[in-house]
mmCIF file of N, CA and C in Angstrom:
data_model
loop_
_atom_site.group_PDB
_atom_site.id
_atom_site.type_symbol
_atom_site.label_atom_id
_atom_site.label_comp_id
_atom_site.label_asym_id
_atom_site.label_seq_id
_atom_site.Cartn_x
_atom_site.Cartn_y
_atom_site.Cartn_z
ATOM 1 N N LEU U 38 0.830 -1.202 0.000
ATOM 2 C CA LEU U 38 0.000 0.000 0.000
ATOM 3 C C LEU U 38 0.865 1.254 0.000
ATOM 4 N N LEU U 39 1.918 1.245 0.810
ATOM 5 C CA LEU U 39 2.813 2.402 0.880
ATOM 6 C C LEU U 39 3.479 2.640 -0.466
ATOM 7 N N GLN U 40 4.011 1.601 -1.053
ATOM 8 C CA GLN U 40 4.674 1.741 -2.345
ATOM 9 C C GLN U 40 3.718 2.171 -3.450
ATOM 10 N N GLY U 41 2.463 1.813 -3.318
ATOM 11 C CA GLY U 41 1.467 2.182 -4.313
ATOM 12 C C GLY U 41 0.851 3.550 -4.088
ATOM 13 N N GLY U 42 1.308 4.251 -3.044
ATOM 14 C CA GLY U 42 0.805 5.595 -2.788
ATOM 15 C C GLY U 42 -0.518 5.633 -2.042
ATOM 16 N N GLU U 43 -0.962 4.498 -1.559
ATOM 17 C CA GLU U 43 -2.216 4.421 -0.796
ATOM 18 C C GLU U 43 -1.905 4.717 0.670
ATOM 19 N N LEU U 44 -1.613 5.982 0.966
ATOM 20 C CA LEU U 44 -1.084 6.350 2.277
ATOM 21 C C LEU U 44 -2.072 6.143 3.420
ATOM 22 N N LYS U 45 -3.309 6.531 3.245
ATOM 23 C CA LYS U 45 -4.293 6.357 4.318
ATOM 24 C C LYS U 45 -4.555 4.870 4.574
ATOM 25 N N ALA U 46 -4.609 4.086 3.526
ATOM 26 C CA ALA U 46 -4.803 2.647 3.688
ATOM 27 C C ALA U 46 -3.583 2.020 4.357
ATOM 28 N N ALA U 47 -2.393 2.462 3.980
ATOM 29 C CA ALA U 47 -1.171 1.963 4.610
ATOM 30 C C ALA U 47 -1.150 2.332 6.087
ATOM 31 N N GLU U 48 -1.545 3.559 6.402
ATOM 32 C CA GLU U 48 -1.612 3.998 7.796
ATOM 33 C C GLU U 48 -2.544 3.091 8.599
ATOM 34 N N ALA U 49 -3.728 2.853 8.081
ATOM 35 C CA ALA U 49 -4.706 2.014 8.779
ATOM 36 C C ALA U 49 -4.179 0.592 8.962
ATOM 37 N N ALA U 50 -3.575 0.036 7.935
ATOM 38 C CA ALA U 50 -3.072 -1.334 8.012
ATOM 39 C C ALA U 50 -1.931 -1.450 9.022
ATOM 40 N N LEU U 51 -1.025 -0.477 9.019
ATOM 41 C CA LEU U 51 0.102 -0.527 9.949
ATOM 42 C C LEU U 51 -0.339 -0.299 11.394
ATOM 43 N N GLU U 52 -1.266 0.616 11.591
ATOM 44 C CA GLU U 52 -1.786 0.842 12.941
ATOM 45 C C GLU U 52 -2.515 -0.406 13.449
ATOM 46 N N GLU U 53 -3.239 -1.066 12.587
ATOM 47 C CA GLU U 53 -3.921 -2.302 12.970
ATOM 48 C C GLU U 53 -2.901 -3.396 13.283
ATOM 49 N N ALA U 54 -1.841 -3.459 12.519
ATOM 50 C CA ALA U 54 -0.789 -4.444 12.794
ATOM 51 C C ALA U 54 -0.209 -4.230 14.190
ATOM 52 N N LEU U 55 0.016 -2.979 14.566
ATOM 53 C CA LEU U 55 0.504 -2.698 15.919
ATOM 54 C C LEU U 55 -0.497 -3.151 16.968
ATOM 55 N N ARG U 56 -1.769 -2.842 16.755
ATOM 56 C CA ARG U 56 -2.811 -3.241 17.704
ATOM 57 C C ARG U 56 -2.868 -4.761 17.869
ATOM 58 N N GLN U 57 -2.586 -5.478 16.801
ATOM 59 C CA GLN U 57 -2.654 -6.938 16.858
ATOM 60 C C GLN U 57 -1.358 -7.567 17.353
ATOM 61 N N GLY U 58 -0.380 -6.730 17.685
ATOM 62 C CA GLY U 58 0.834 -7.251 18.298
ATOM 63 C C GLY U 58 1.997 -7.535 17.372
ATOM 64 N N VAL U 59 1.937 -7.080 16.139
ATOM 65 C CA VAL U 59 3.078 -7.245 15.249
ATOM 66 C C VAL U 59 4.241 -6.450 15.827
ATOM 67 N N SER U 60 5.429 -6.947 15.671
ATOM 68 C CA SER U 60 6.628 -6.334 16.241
ATOM 69 C C SER U 60 6.777 -4.872 15.827
ATOM 70 N N LYS U 61 7.021 -4.016 16.823
ATOM 71 C CA LYS U 61 7.254 -2.599 16.546
ATOM 72 C C LYS U 61 8.455 -2.412 15.631
ATOM 73 N N ILE U 62 9.418 -3.302 15.732
ATOM 74 C CA ILE U 62 10.616 -3.223 14.897
ATOM 75 C C ILE U 62 10.250 -3.292 13.423
ATOM 76 N N GLU U 63 9.241 -4.080 13.106
ATOM 77 C CA GLU U 63 8.804 -4.238 11.721
ATOM 78 C C GLU U 63 7.897 -3.104 11.259
ATOM 79 N N VAL U 64 7.097 -2.564 12.162
ATOM 80 C CA VAL U 64 6.033 -1.646 11.781
ATOM 81 C C VAL U 64 6.419 -0.171 11.888
ATOM 82 N N LEU U 65 7.070 0.220 12.977
ATOM 83 C CA LEU U 65 7.266 1.655 13.222
ATOM 84 C C LEU U 65 8.076 2.396 12.161
ATOM 85 N N PRO U 66 9.159 1.830 11.615
ATOM 86 C CA PRO U 66 9.856 2.584 10.559
ATOM 87 C C PRO U 66 8.958 2.869 9.346
ATOM 88 N N LEU U 67 8.130 1.905 8.982
ATOM 89 C CA LEU U 67 7.206 2.108 7.852
ATOM 90 C C LEU U 67 6.113 3.102 8.215
ATOM 91 N N LEU U 68 5.591 2.988 9.421
ATOM 92 C CA LEU U 68 4.551 3.908 9.864
ATOM 93 C C LEU U 68 5.096 5.332 9.921
ATOM 94 N N GLY U 69 6.340 5.473 10.330
ATOM 95 C CA GLY U 69 6.973 6.790 10.337
ATOM 96 C C GLY U 69 7.026 7.399 8.941
ATOM 97 N N GLN U 70 7.349 6.592 7.953
ATOM 98 C CA GLN U 70 7.366 7.071 6.564
ATOM 99 C C GLN U 70 5.978 7.549 6.143
ATOM 100 N N VAL U 71 4.979 6.783 6.493
ATOM 101 C CA VAL U 71 3.604 7.139 6.138
ATOM 102 C C VAL U 71 3.219 8.452 6.809
ATOM 103 N N TYR U 72 3.467 8.560 8.104
ATOM 104 C CA TYR U 72 3.114 9.779 8.829
ATOM 105 C C TYR U 72 3.809 11.001 8.224
ATOM 106 N N LEU U 73 5.079 10.865 7.857
ATOM 107 C CA LEU U 73 5.780 12.002 7.248
ATOM 108 C C LEU U 73 5.130 12.401 5.926
ATOM 109 N N GLN U 74 4.810 11.422 5.102
ATOM 110 C CA GLN U 74 4.212 11.725 3.802
ATOM 111 C C GLN U 74 2.827 12.333 3.941
ATOM 112 N N LEU U 75 2.120 11.978 5.011
ATOM 113 C CA LEU U 75 0.791 12.544 5.257
ATOM 114 C C LEU U 75 0.860 13.876 6.005
ATOM 115 N N GLY U 76 2.042 14.228 6.499
ATOM 116 C CA GLY U 76 2.180 15.451 7.282
ATOM 117 C C GLY U 76 1.656 15.302 8.698
ATOM 118 N N GLU U 77 1.545 14.074 9.172
ATOM 119 C CA GLU U 77 1.028 13.771 10.512
ATOM 120 C C GLU U 77 2.181 13.775 11.516
ATOM 121 N N THR U 78 2.772 14.948 11.722
ATOM 122 C CA THR U 78 3.963 15.030 12.559
ATOM 123 C C THR U 78 3.674 14.684 14.015
ATOM 124 N N ARG U 79 2.541 15.092 14.553
ATOM 125 C CA ARG U 79 2.227 14.796 15.958
ATOM 126 C C ARG U 79 2.087 13.299 16.164
ATOM 127 N N LYS U 80 1.427 12.612 15.237
ATOM 128 C CA LYS U 80 1.293 11.159 15.345
ATOM 129 C C LYS U 80 2.659 10.491 15.327
ATOM 130 N N LEU U 81 3.535 10.962 14.440
ATOM 131 C CA LEU U 81 4.868 10.385 14.365
ATOM 132 C C LEU U 81 5.603 10.580 15.683
ATOM 133 N N LEU U 82 5.608 11.795 16.200
ATOM 134 C CA LEU U 82 6.345 12.074 17.431
ATOM 135 C C LEU U 82 5.774 11.321 18.624
ATOM 136 N N ASP U 83 4.477 11.093 18.637
ATOM 137 C CA ASP U 83 3.852 10.358 19.734
ATOM 138 C C ASP U 83 4.057 8.846 19.633
ATOM 139 N N THR U 84 4.177 8.342 18.418
ATOM 140 C CA THR U 84 4.174 6.895 18.195
ATOM 141 C C THR U 84 5.551 6.316 17.899
ATOM 142 N N VAL U 85 6.304 6.973 17.049
ATOM 143 C CA VAL U 85 7.578 6.427 16.572
ATOM 144 C C VAL U 85 8.700 6.934 17.476
ATOM 145 N N THR U 86 9.088 6.078 18.421
ATOM 146 C CA THR U 86 10.122 6.437 19.390
ATOM 147 C C THR U 86 11.215 5.368 19.391
ATOM 148 N N LEU U 87 12.271 5.647 20.119
ATOM 149 C CA LEU U 87 13.381 4.697 20.210
ATOM 150 C C LEU U 87 13.093 3.540 21.170
ATOM 151 N N ALA U 88 12.040 3.662 21.962
ATOM 152 C CA ALA U 88 11.718 2.613 22.927
ATOM 153 C C ALA U 88 11.572 1.266 22.223
ATOM 154 N N GLU U 89 12.292 0.292 22.707
ATOM 155 C CA GLU U 89 12.252 -1.081 22.207
ATOM 156 C C GLU U 89 12.829 -1.244 20.799
ATOM 157 N N MET U 90 13.490 -0.224 20.282
ATOM 158 C CA MET U 90 14.087 -0.319 18.953
ATOM 159 C C MET U 90 15.552 -0.733 19.075
ATOM 160 N N PRO U 91 16.009 -1.627 18.207
ATOM 161 C CA PRO U 91 17.419 -2.011 18.242
ATOM 162 C C PRO U 91 18.296 -0.862 17.736
ATOM 163 N N PRO U 92 19.544 -0.822 18.166
ATOM 164 C CA PRO U 92 20.435 0.265 17.750
ATOM 165 C C PRO U 92 20.522 0.461 16.232
ATOM 166 N N GLY U 93 20.355 -0.602 15.477
ATOM 167 C CA GLY U 93 20.425 -0.500 14.018
ATOM 168 C C GLY U 93 19.328 0.358 13.402
ATOM 169 N N LEU U 94 18.249 0.599 14.133
ATOM 170 C CA LEU U 94 17.148 1.429 13.628
ATOM 171 C C LEU U 94 17.162 2.841 14.209
ATOM 172 N N HIS U 95 18.046 3.110 15.146
ATOM 173 C CA HIS U 95 18.050 4.417 15.803
ATOM 174 C C HIS U 95 18.240 5.568 14.827
ATOM 175 N N ALA U 96 19.166 5.444 13.897
ATOM 176 C CA ALA U 96 19.418 6.542 12.953
ATOM 177 C C ALA U 96 18.173 6.840 12.124
ATOM 178 N N GLU U 97 17.495 5.809 11.646
ATOM 179 C CA GLU U 97 16.289 6.012 10.834
ATOM 180 C C GLU U 97 15.179 6.668 11.658
ATOM 181 N N ILE U 98 14.979 6.183 12.877
ATOM 182 C CA ILE U 98 13.930 6.734 13.739
ATOM 183 C C ILE U 98 14.248 8.180 14.112
ATOM 184 N N LEU U 99 15.492 8.441 14.473
ATOM 185 C CA LEU U 99 15.871 9.809 14.843
ATOM 186 C C LEU U 99 15.754 10.761 13.653
ATOM 187 N N THR U 100 16.067 10.286 12.465
ATOM 188 C CA THR U 100 15.918 11.112 11.266
ATOM 189 C C THR U 100 14.447 11.436 11.022
ATOM 190 N N GLN U 101 13.583 10.444 11.160
ATOM 191 C CA GLN U 101 12.146 10.677 10.994
ATOM 192 C C GLN U 101 11.642 11.667 12.038
ATOM 193 N N ARG U 102 12.069 11.492 13.277
ATOM 194 C CA ARG U 102 11.627 12.388 14.349
ATOM 195 C C ARG U 102 12.146 13.809 14.122
ATOM 196 N N GLY U 103 13.390 13.941 13.696
ATOM 197 C CA GLY U 103 13.937 15.265 13.411
ATOM 198 C C GLY U 103 13.209 15.941 12.270
ATOM 199 N N THR U 104 12.887 15.193 11.247
ATOM 200 C CA THR U 104 12.131 15.738 10.121
ATOM 201 C C THR U 104 10.754 16.204 10.577
ATOM 202 N N ALA U 105 10.097 15.402 11.401
ATOM 203 C CA ALA U 105 8.775 15.777 11.917
ATOM 204 C C ALA U 105 8.857 17.039 12.764
ATOM 205 N N MET U 106 9.890 17.144 13.588
ATOM 206 C CA MET U 106 10.056 18.355 14.401
ATOM 207 C C MET U 106 10.265 19.576 13.514
ATOM 208 N N GLY U 107 11.091 19.427 12.491
ATOM 209 C CA GLY U 107 11.315 20.524 11.561
ATOM 210 C C GLY U 107 10.048 20.928 10.838
ATOM 211 N N MET U 108 9.266 19.946 10.422
ATOM 212 C CA MET U 108 7.994 20.236 9.736
ATOM 213 C C MET U 108 7.018 20.934 10.659
ATOM 214 N N SER U 109 7.147 20.680 11.969
ATOM 215 C CA SER U 109 6.269 21.286 12.966
ATOM 216 C C SER U 109 6.745 22.664 13.405
ATOM 217 N N GLY U 110 7.886 23.080 12.890
ATOM 218 C CA GLY U 110 8.419 24.382 13.259
ATOM 219 C C GLY U 110 9.388 24.357 14.425
ATOM 220 N N ASN U 111 9.666 23.202 14.965
ATOM 221 C CA ASN U 111 10.610 23.064 16.086
ATOM 222 C C ASN U 111 12.007 22.813 15.509
ATOM 223 N N LEU U 112 12.596 23.852 14.941
ATOM 224 C CA LEU U 112 13.889 23.698 14.291
ATOM 225 C C LEU U 112 14.995 23.391 15.289
ATOM 226 N N GLY U 113 14.903 23.928 16.493
ATOM 227 C CA GLY U 113 15.897 23.645 17.519
ATOM 228 C C GLY U 113 15.879 22.177 17.923
ATOM 229 N N GLY U 114 14.694 21.622 18.070
ATOM 230 C CA GLY U 114 14.559 20.211 18.412
ATOM 231 C C GLY U 114 14.984 19.301 17.284
ATOM 232 N N ALA U 115 14.775 19.761 16.067
ATOM 233 C CA ALA U 115 15.133 18.960 14.896
ATOM 234 C C ALA U 115 16.620 18.806 14.838
#
């Protein structure tokens, strides 16, 4: 869905996957991409965090969070 540009459908599917217990490691990086493309910066900052993420994903998560902060006008935080 994400690759096909179906952003709202991808958002719903990924959020449902989280609710059903799919690993955050698998879902959150993709959900972060969706939130950025939709301009849903608050959702990204509230949902996509480093908690329970392996070090190999930290750079990607921090980049997404920094981008969301910048889009929200928090340039210092970004």
